[in-house]
Amino acid sequence: EAGVTQFPSHSVIEKGQTVTLRCDPISGHDNLYWYRRVMGKEIKFLLHFVKESKQDESGMPNNRFLAERTGGTYSTLKVQPAELEDSGVYFCASSFLPGLLTDTQYFGPGTRLTVL
Amino acid sequence: AQSVAQPEDQVNVAEGNPLTVKCTYSVSGNPYLFWYVQYPNRGLQFLLKYITGDNLVKGSYGFEAEFNKSQTSFHLKKPSALVSDSALYFCAVPSGNTGKLIFGQGTTLQVKP
């Protein structure tokens, strides 16, 4: 079974540019989460999808961040325009059962974003 | 609000010695607790979780964790450390109705030969 995949693995952009990160969850997983780790700090939640619906966007930093999950399969996270403080590692995770707090989330390898 | 804390930024142990990576929690309701590991240049990998039942949880790569309700702790342990265990370890707790994970700040484990 393929795990969670993320693309690209690294992205270096200049301030003001746009970047789109992609996440492909494990097949059949309805839950998809985005997290990020900034500057060696703790990993913070960004948002949660169940299928194509956003269930919780409370962690999204501001309206420069836009996440989509069309068709309930892969998800994209767009940052437009990027700022220096957006640099960090963006992780995607998926799990099988919506609403089950004990369900294990499986993480992708992350995308390292550097904004210059 | 749910939270976890990892009091040590770094833990150093010699290969072959037992290791402990500490985690304490503060939750309302039933505590569900997770440990993840991040090896260099890799993503987070699930190690183990506590849901209910036996306080000693066994996980991947020979790791185990002990749930202690009175001390509100969930320390990660391994009887004999390997150099290849050197990595960044995160404790986490699910929060809210969506199961989003709240992470500790992470502990770097350095195992020296």
PDB file of C-alpha atoms in Angstrom:
ATOM      1  CA  GLU A   1       0.000   0.000   0.000  1.00  0.00           C
ATOM      2  CA  ALA A   2       1.415   3.374  -0.993  1.00  0.00           C
ATOM      3  CA  GLY A   3       1.849   5.903   1.772  1.00  0.00           C
ATOM      4  CA  VAL A   4       1.084   9.588   1.823  1.00  0.00           C
ATOM      5  CA  THR A   5       3.034  11.424  -0.853  1.00  0.00           C
ATOM      6  CA  GLN A   6       3.833  15.102  -1.133  1.00  0.00           C
ATOM      7  CA  PHE A   7       5.176  17.204  -3.957  1.00  0.00           C
ATOM      8  CA  PRO A   8       7.531  18.959  -4.255  1.00  0.00           C
ATOM      9  CA  SER A   9       9.961  17.823  -1.598  1.00  0.00           C
ATOM     10  CA  HIS A  10      11.632  21.229  -1.611  1.00  0.00           C
ATOM     11  CA  SER A  11      10.614  24.615  -2.918  1.00  0.00           C
ATOM     12  CA  VAL A  12      12.615  27.820  -2.875  1.00  0.00           C
ATOM     13  CA  ILE A  13      10.759  30.957  -3.910  1.00  0.00           C
ATOM     14  CA  GLU A  14      11.074  34.683  -3.509  1.00  0.00           C
ATOM     15  CA  LYS A  15       8.854  36.772  -1.321  1.00  0.00           C
ATOM     16  CA  GLY A  16       5.701  37.702  -3.167  1.00  0.00           C
ATOM     17  CA  GLN A  17       5.650  34.652  -5.403  1.00  0.00           C
ATOM     18  CA  THR A  18       3.062  31.902  -5.371  1.00  0.00           C
ATOM     19  CA  VAL A  19       3.674  28.283  -4.432  1.00  0.00           C
ATOM     20  CA  THR A  20       1.355  25.296  -4.568  1.00  0.00           C
ATOM     21  CA  LEU A  21       1.988  22.205  -2.500  1.00  0.00           C
ATOM     22  CA  ARG A  22       0.328  18.909  -3.281  1.00  0.00           C
ATOM     23  CA  CYS A  23      -0.603  15.979  -1.071  1.00  0.00           C
ATOM     24  CA  ASP A  24      -1.844  12.559  -2.134  1.00  0.00           C
ATOM     25  CA  PRO A  25      -3.306  10.684   0.843  1.00  0.00           C
ATOM     26  CA  ILE A  26      -3.444   6.960   1.305  1.00  0.00           C
ATOM     27  CA  SER A  27      -6.121   5.538  -0.967  1.00  0.00           C
ATOM     28  CA  GLY A  28      -9.455   5.263   0.818  1.00  0.00           C
ATOM     29  CA  HIS A  29      -8.584   7.714   3.582  1.00  0.00           C
ATOM     30  CA  ASP A  30     -11.328  10.295   3.923  1.00  0.00           C
ATOM     31  CA  ASN A  31      -9.476  12.442   6.453  1.00  0.00           C
ATOM     32  CA  LEU A  32      -6.725  14.703   5.204  1.00  0.00           C
ATOM     33  CA  TYR A  33      -4.816  17.087   7.439  1.00  0.00           C
ATOM     34  CA  TRP A  34      -2.236  19.788   6.771  1.00  0.00           C
ATOM     35  CA  TYR A  35       0.350  20.750   9.385  1.00  0.00           C
ATOM     36  CA  ARG A  36       3.509  22.822   9.337  1.00  0.00           C
ATOM     37  CA  ARG A  37       6.659  23.162  11.381  1.00  0.00           C
ATOM     38  CA  VAL A  38       8.244  26.570  11.324  1.00  0.00           C
ATOM     39  CA  MET A  39      11.823  27.369  12.387  1.00  0.00           C
ATOM     40  CA  GLY A  40      12.324  24.242  14.488  1.00  0.00           C
ATOM     41  CA  LYS A  41       9.251  24.916  16.582  1.00  0.00           C
ATOM     42  CA  GLU A  42       6.446  22.498  17.282  1.00  0.00           C
ATOM     43  CA  ILE A  43       4.307  21.075  14.512  1.00  0.00           C
ATOM     44  CA  LYS A  44       1.095  23.057  14.184  1.00  0.00           C
ATOM     45  CA  PHE A  45      -2.228  22.089  12.679  1.00  0.00           C
ATOM     46  CA  LEU A  46      -3.440  24.064   9.664  1.00  0.00           C
ATOM     47  CA  LEU A  47      -6.647  22.454   8.463  1.00  0.00           C
ATOM     48  CA  HIS A  48      -8.655  19.280   8.080  1.00  0.00           C
ATOM     49  CA  PHE A  49     -10.701  17.862   5.217  1.00  0.00           C
ATOM     50  CA  VAL A  50     -13.220  15.063   5.283  1.00  0.00           C
ATOM     51  CA  LYS A  51     -13.454  14.039   1.666  1.00  0.00           C
ATOM     52  CA  GLU A  52     -13.793  17.353  -0.184  1.00  0.00           C
ATOM     53  CA  SER A  53     -15.252  19.324   2.723  1.00  0.00           C
ATOM     54  CA  LYS A  54     -13.231  21.531   5.035  1.00  0.00           C
ATOM     55  CA  GLN A  55     -14.058  20.542   8.603  1.00  0.00           C
ATOM     56  CA  ASP A  56     -11.664  22.753  10.484  1.00  0.00           C
ATOM     57  CA  GLU A  57      -9.645  25.688   9.153  1.00  0.00           C
ATOM     58  CA  SER A  58      -8.792  27.117  12.549  1.00  0.00           C
ATOM     59  CA  GLY A  59      -5.055  26.744  12.048  1.00  0.00           C
ATOM     60  CA  MET A  60      -4.777  28.602   8.757  1.00  0.00           C
ATOM     61  CA  PRO A  61      -2.568  31.631   9.445  1.00  0.00           C
ATOM     62  CA  ASN A  62      -4.285  34.126   7.136  1.00  0.00           C
ATOM     63  CA  ASN A  63      -6.058  34.487   3.819  1.00  0.00           C
ATOM     64  CA  ARG A  64      -2.843  34.085   1.848  1.00  0.00           C
ATOM     65  CA  PHE A  65      -3.277  30.353   2.375  1.00  0.00           C
ATOM     66  CA  LEU A  66      -5.839  28.450   0.320  1.00  0.00           C
ATOM     67  CA  ALA A  67      -6.424  24.723   0.534  1.00  0.00           C
ATOM     68  CA  GLU A  68      -8.529  22.607  -1.753  1.00  0.00           C
ATOM     69  CA  ARG A  69      -9.413  18.963  -2.091  1.00  0.00           C
ATOM     70  CA  THR A  70     -11.366  18.633  -5.265  1.00  0.00           C
ATOM     71  CA  GLY A  71     -13.097  15.291  -5.640  1.00  0.00           C
ATOM     72  CA  GLY A  72     -12.009  14.224  -2.207  1.00  0.00           C
ATOM     73  CA  THR A  73      -8.733  12.742  -3.365  1.00  0.00           C
ATOM     74  CA  TYR A  74      -5.537  14.787  -3.473  1.00  0.00           C
ATOM     75  CA  SER A  75      -5.228  18.179  -1.847  1.00  0.00           C
ATOM     76  CA  THR A  76      -3.365  21.349  -2.708  1.00  0.00           C
ATOM     77  CA  LEU A  77      -2.202  24.128  -0.434  1.00  0.00           C
ATOM     78  CA  LYS A  78      -1.488  27.409  -2.166  1.00  0.00           C
ATOM     79  CA  VAL A  79       0.391  30.279  -0.599  1.00  0.00           C
ATOM     80  CA  GLN A  80      -0.134  33.564  -2.423  1.00  0.00           C
ATOM     81  CA  PRO A  81       1.763  35.814  -2.008  1.00  0.00           C
ATOM     82  CA  ALA A  82       4.429  34.073   0.044  1.00  0.00           C
ATOM     83  CA  GLU A  83       6.083  35.904   2.925  1.00  0.00           C
ATOM     84  CA  LEU A  84       9.349  35.180   4.712  1.00  0.00           C
ATOM     85  CA  GLU A  85       7.563  33.806   7.780  1.00  0.00           C
ATOM     86  CA  ASP A  86       5.901  31.108   5.646  1.00  0.00           C
ATOM     87  CA  SER A  87       9.183  29.217   5.446  1.00  0.00           C
ATOM     88  CA  GLY A  88       9.032  25.825   7.095  1.00  0.00           C
ATOM     89  CA  VAL A  89       8.140  22.218   6.510  1.00  0.00           C
ATOM     90  CA  TYR A  90       4.571  21.493   5.469  1.00  0.00           C
ATOM     91  CA  PHE A  91       3.284  18.047   6.339  1.00  0.00           C
ATOM     92  CA  CYS A  92       0.210  16.285   5.094  1.00  0.00           C
ATOM     93  CA  ALA A  93      -1.411  13.392   6.937  1.00  0.00           C
ATOM     94  CA  SER A  94      -4.334  11.113   6.273  1.00  0.00           C
ATOM     95  CA  SER A  95      -6.472   8.748   8.292  1.00  0.00           C
ATOM     96  CA  PHE A  96      -9.332   6.428   7.544  1.00  0.00           C
ATOM     97  CA  LEU A  97     -12.247   7.138   9.833  1.00  0.00           C
ATOM     98  CA  PRO A  98     -13.728  10.624  10.218  1.00  0.00           C
ATOM     99  CA  GLY A  99     -14.449  11.676  13.772  1.00  0.00           C
ATOM    100  CA  LEU A 100     -12.497   8.869  15.400  1.00  0.00           C
ATOM    101  CA  LEU A 101      -9.937  10.464  17.693  1.00  0.00           C
ATOM    102  CA  THR A 102      -8.042   7.218  18.136  1.00  0.00           C
ATOM    103  CA  ASP A 103      -7.482   6.684  14.416  1.00  0.00           C
ATOM    104  CA  THR A 104      -3.808   6.889  13.455  1.00  0.00           C
ATOM    105  CA  GLN A 105      -2.737   9.661  11.133  1.00  0.00           C
ATOM    106  CA  TYR A 106      -0.109   8.693   8.571  1.00  0.00           C
ATOM    107  CA  PHE A 107       2.216  11.449   7.481  1.00  0.00           C
ATOM    108  CA  GLY A 108       3.879  12.276   4.232  1.00  0.00           C
ATOM    109  CA  PRO A 109       7.566  13.205   3.933  1.00  0.00           C
ATOM    110  CA  GLY A 110       6.795  16.912   3.973  1.00  0.00           C
ATOM    111  CA  THR A 111       7.558  19.820   1.680  1.00  0.00           C
ATOM    112  CA  ARG A 112      10.326  22.132   2.785  1.00  0.00           C
ATOM    113  CA  LEU A 113       9.415  25.658   1.731  1.00  0.00           C
ATOM    114  CA  THR A 114      12.010  28.405   1.773  1.00  0.00           C
ATOM    115  CA  VAL A 115      10.911  31.965   1.060  1.00  0.00           C
ATOM    116  CA  LEU A 116      13.774  34.353   0.286  1.00  0.00           C
TER     117      LEU A 116
ATOM    118  CA  ALA B   1      -7.493  22.584  26.023  1.00  0.00           C
ATOM    119  CA  GLN B   2      -5.490  19.512  25.174  1.00  0.00           C
ATOM    120  CA  SER B   3      -1.733  19.821  25.391  1.00  0.00           C
ATOM    121  CA  VAL B   4       1.440  17.802  25.684  1.00  0.00           C
ATOM    122  CA  ALA B   5       4.872  18.843  26.818  1.00  0.00           C
ATOM    123  CA  GLN B   6       8.264  17.363  26.167  1.00  0.00           C
ATOM    124  CA  PRO B   7      10.557  18.796  28.830  1.00  0.00           C
ATOM    125  CA  GLU B   8      13.836  17.838  27.163  1.00  0.00           C
ATOM    126  CA  ASP B   9      15.086  19.360  23.917  1.00  0.00           C
ATOM    127  CA  GLN B  10      17.738  16.673  23.611  1.00  0.00           C
ATOM    128  CA  VAL B  11      18.488  13.303  25.140  1.00  0.00           C
ATOM    129  CA  ASN B  12      21.897  11.685  24.812  1.00  0.00           C
ATOM    130  CA  VAL B  13      22.453   7.992  25.472  1.00  0.00           C
ATOM    131  CA  ALA B  14      25.139   5.468  24.711  1.00  0.00           C
ATOM    132  CA  GLU B  15      24.373   2.605  22.370  1.00  0.00           C
ATOM    133  CA  GLY B  16      23.128  -0.411  24.271  1.00  0.00           C
ATOM    134  CA  ASN B  17      21.841   1.627  27.203  1.00  0.00           C
ATOM    135  CA  PRO B  18      18.141   2.072  27.932  1.00  0.00           C
ATOM    136  CA  LEU B  19      16.546   5.263  26.720  1.00  0.00           C
ATOM    137  CA  THR B  20      13.611   7.354  27.877  1.00  0.00           C
ATOM    138  CA  VAL B  21      12.023  10.286  26.086  1.00  0.00           C
ATOM    139  CA  LYS B  22       9.607  12.133  28.321  1.00  0.00           C
ATOM    140  CA  CYS B  23       6.118  13.415  27.616  1.00  0.00           C
ATOM    141  CA  THR B  24       3.517  14.832  29.968  1.00  0.00           C
ATOM    142  CA  TYR B  25      -0.050  15.605  29.032  1.00  0.00           C
ATOM    143  CA  SER B  26      -3.002  17.729  29.996  1.00  0.00           C
ATOM    144  CA  VAL B  27      -6.328  16.603  28.579  1.00  0.00           C
ATOM    145  CA  SER B  28      -9.994  16.769  29.346  1.00  0.00           C
ATOM    146  CA  GLY B  29     -11.792  13.496  28.950  1.00  0.00           C
ATOM    147  CA  ASN B  30     -10.124  10.250  27.984  1.00  0.00           C
ATOM    148  CA  PRO B  31      -6.461  10.603  27.151  1.00  0.00           C
ATOM    149  CA  TYR B  32      -5.439   9.327  23.741  1.00  0.00           C
ATOM    150  CA  LEU B  33      -1.715   9.716  23.188  1.00  0.00           C
ATOM    151  CA  PHE B  34       0.598   9.179  20.248  1.00  0.00           C
ATOM    152  CA  TRP B  35       4.328   9.003  19.599  1.00  0.00           C
ATOM    153  CA  TYR B  36       5.852   9.808  16.217  1.00  0.00           C
ATOM    154  CA  VAL B  37       9.462   9.785  15.056  1.00  0.00           C
ATOM    155  CA  GLN B  38      11.135  11.815  12.348  1.00  0.00           C
ATOM    156  CA  TYR B  39      14.356  10.393  10.981  1.00  0.00           C
ATOM    157  CA  PRO B  40      16.692  12.795   9.152  1.00  0.00           C
ATOM    158  CA  ASN B  41      15.257  13.887   5.810  1.00  0.00           C
ATOM    159  CA  ARG B  42      12.172  11.749   6.318  1.00  0.00           C
ATOM    160  CA  GLY B  43       8.560  12.383   7.262  1.00  0.00           C
ATOM    161  CA  LEU B  44       6.885  11.598  10.556  1.00  0.00           C
ATOM    162  CA  GLN B  45       6.452   7.920  11.249  1.00  0.00           C
ATOM    163  CA  PHE B  46       3.912   6.527  13.673  1.00  0.00           C
ATOM    164  CA  LEU B  47       5.464   4.588  16.556  1.00  0.00           C
ATOM    165  CA  LEU B  48       2.644   3.755  18.940  1.00  0.00           C
ATOM    166  CA  LYS B  49      -0.489   5.023  20.636  1.00  0.00           C
ATOM    167  CA  TYR B  50      -2.374   4.672  23.891  1.00  0.00           C
ATOM    168  CA  ILE B  51      -6.135   4.376  23.754  1.00  0.00           C
ATOM    169  CA  THR B  52      -7.176   2.352  26.765  1.00  0.00           C
ATOM    170  CA  GLY B  53      -6.275  -0.796  28.641  1.00  0.00           C
ATOM    171  CA  ASP B  54      -2.737  -1.927  29.388  1.00  0.00           C
ATOM    172  CA  ASN B  55      -0.566   0.943  30.563  1.00  0.00           C
ATOM    173  CA  LEU B  56       2.453  -0.444  28.700  1.00  0.00           C
ATOM    174  CA  VAL B  57       2.053   0.024  24.978  1.00  0.00           C
ATOM    175  CA  LYS B  58       4.373  -1.701  22.540  1.00  0.00           C
ATOM    176  CA  GLY B  59       5.167  -0.155  19.197  1.00  0.00           C
ATOM    177  CA  SER B  60       7.445  -0.231  16.192  1.00  0.00           C
ATOM    178  CA  TYR B  61      11.235  -0.699  16.200  1.00  0.00           C
ATOM    179  CA  GLY B  62      11.276  -2.119  19.732  1.00  0.00           C
ATOM    180  CA  PHE B  63       9.866   1.017  21.349  1.00  0.00           C
ATOM    181  CA  GLU B  64       7.301   1.005  24.121  1.00  0.00           C
ATOM    182  CA  ALA B  65       5.598   3.683  26.156  1.00  0.00           C
ATOM    183  CA  GLU B  66       4.252   3.703  29.663  1.00  0.00           C
ATOM    184  CA  PHE B  67       0.992   5.507  30.384  1.00  0.00           C
ATOM    185  CA  ASN B  68       0.860   6.854  33.940  1.00  0.00           C
ATOM    186  CA  LYS B  69      -2.413   8.495  34.874  1.00  0.00           C
ATOM    187  CA  SER B  70      -1.347   9.759  38.292  1.00  0.00           C
ATOM    188  CA  GLN B  71       1.702  11.488  36.864  1.00  0.00           C
ATOM    189  CA  THR B  72      -0.053  12.439  33.598  1.00  0.00           C
ATOM    190  CA  SER B  73       2.885  11.068  31.670  1.00  0.00           C
ATOM    191  CA  PHE B  74       3.434   8.946  28.584  1.00  0.00           C
ATOM    192  CA  HIS B  75       7.173   8.364  28.396  1.00  0.00           C
ATOM    193  CA  LEU B  76       8.714   6.589  25.432  1.00  0.00           C
ATOM    194  CA  LYS B  77      11.212   3.860  26.256  1.00  0.00           C
ATOM    195  CA  LYS B  78      13.501   1.305  24.717  1.00  0.00           C
ATOM    196  CA  PRO B  79      15.561  -1.232  26.671  1.00  0.00           C
ATOM    197  CA  SER B  80      18.648  -1.010  24.453  1.00  0.00           C
ATOM    198  CA  ALA B  81      19.315   1.995  22.228  1.00  0.00           C
ATOM    199  CA  LEU B  82      20.726   1.754  18.729  1.00  0.00           C
ATOM    200  CA  VAL B  83      22.664   4.419  16.866  1.00  0.00           C
ATOM    201  CA  SER B  84      19.956   4.222  14.219  1.00  0.00           C
ATOM    202  CA  ASP B  85      17.392   5.373  16.812  1.00  0.00           C
ATOM    203  CA  SER B  86      18.924   8.848  16.611  1.00  0.00           C
ATOM    204  CA  ALA B  87      16.053  11.033  15.436  1.00  0.00           C
ATOM    205  CA  LEU B  88      13.483  13.629  16.459  1.00  0.00           C
ATOM    206  CA  TYR B  89      10.624  12.319  18.574  1.00  0.00           C
ATOM    207  CA  PHE B  90       7.212  13.919  18.986  1.00  0.00           C
ATOM    208  CA  CYS B  91       4.465  13.239  21.466  1.00  0.00           C
ATOM    209  CA  ALA B  92       0.929  14.214  20.367  1.00  0.00           C
ATOM    210  CA  VAL B  93      -2.675  14.281  21.518  1.00  0.00           C
ATOM    211  CA  PRO B  94      -5.827  14.598  19.379  1.00  0.00           C
ATOM    212  CA  SER B  95      -7.987  17.634  19.979  1.00  0.00           C
ATOM    213  CA  GLY B  96     -11.493  18.720  19.180  1.00  0.00           C
ATOM    214  CA  ASN B  97     -13.985  16.761  17.151  1.00  0.00           C
ATOM    215  CA  THR B  98     -11.781  16.461  14.109  1.00  0.00           C
ATOM    216  CA  GLY B  99      -8.852  14.637  15.668  1.00  0.00           C
ATOM    217  CA  LYS B 100      -6.309  17.279  14.776  1.00  0.00           C
ATOM    218  CA  LEU B 101      -3.084  16.498  16.592  1.00  0.00           C
ATOM    219  CA  ILE B 102      -1.490  18.811  19.119  1.00  0.00           C
ATOM    220  CA  PHE B 103       2.238  18.132  19.224  1.00  0.00           C
ATOM    221  CA  GLY B 104       4.923  18.600  21.797  1.00  0.00           C
ATOM    222  CA  GLN B 105       7.947  20.614  20.807  1.00  0.00           C
ATOM    223  CA  GLY B 106       9.970  17.526  19.983  1.00  0.00           C
ATOM    224  CA  THR B 107      12.965  15.830  21.566  1.00  0.00           C
ATOM    225  CA  THR B 108      16.151  15.065  19.670  1.00  0.00           C
ATOM    226  CA  LEU B 109      17.544  11.686  20.633  1.00  0.00           C
ATOM    227  CA  GLN B 110      21.255  11.224  20.048  1.00  0.00           C
ATOM    228  CA  VAL B 111      22.600   7.700  20.475  1.00  0.00           C
ATOM    229  CA  LYS B 112      26.377   7.508  20.458  1.00  0.00           C
ATOM    230  CA  PRO B 113      28.378   4.378  19.681  1.00  0.00           C
TER     231      PRO B 113
END
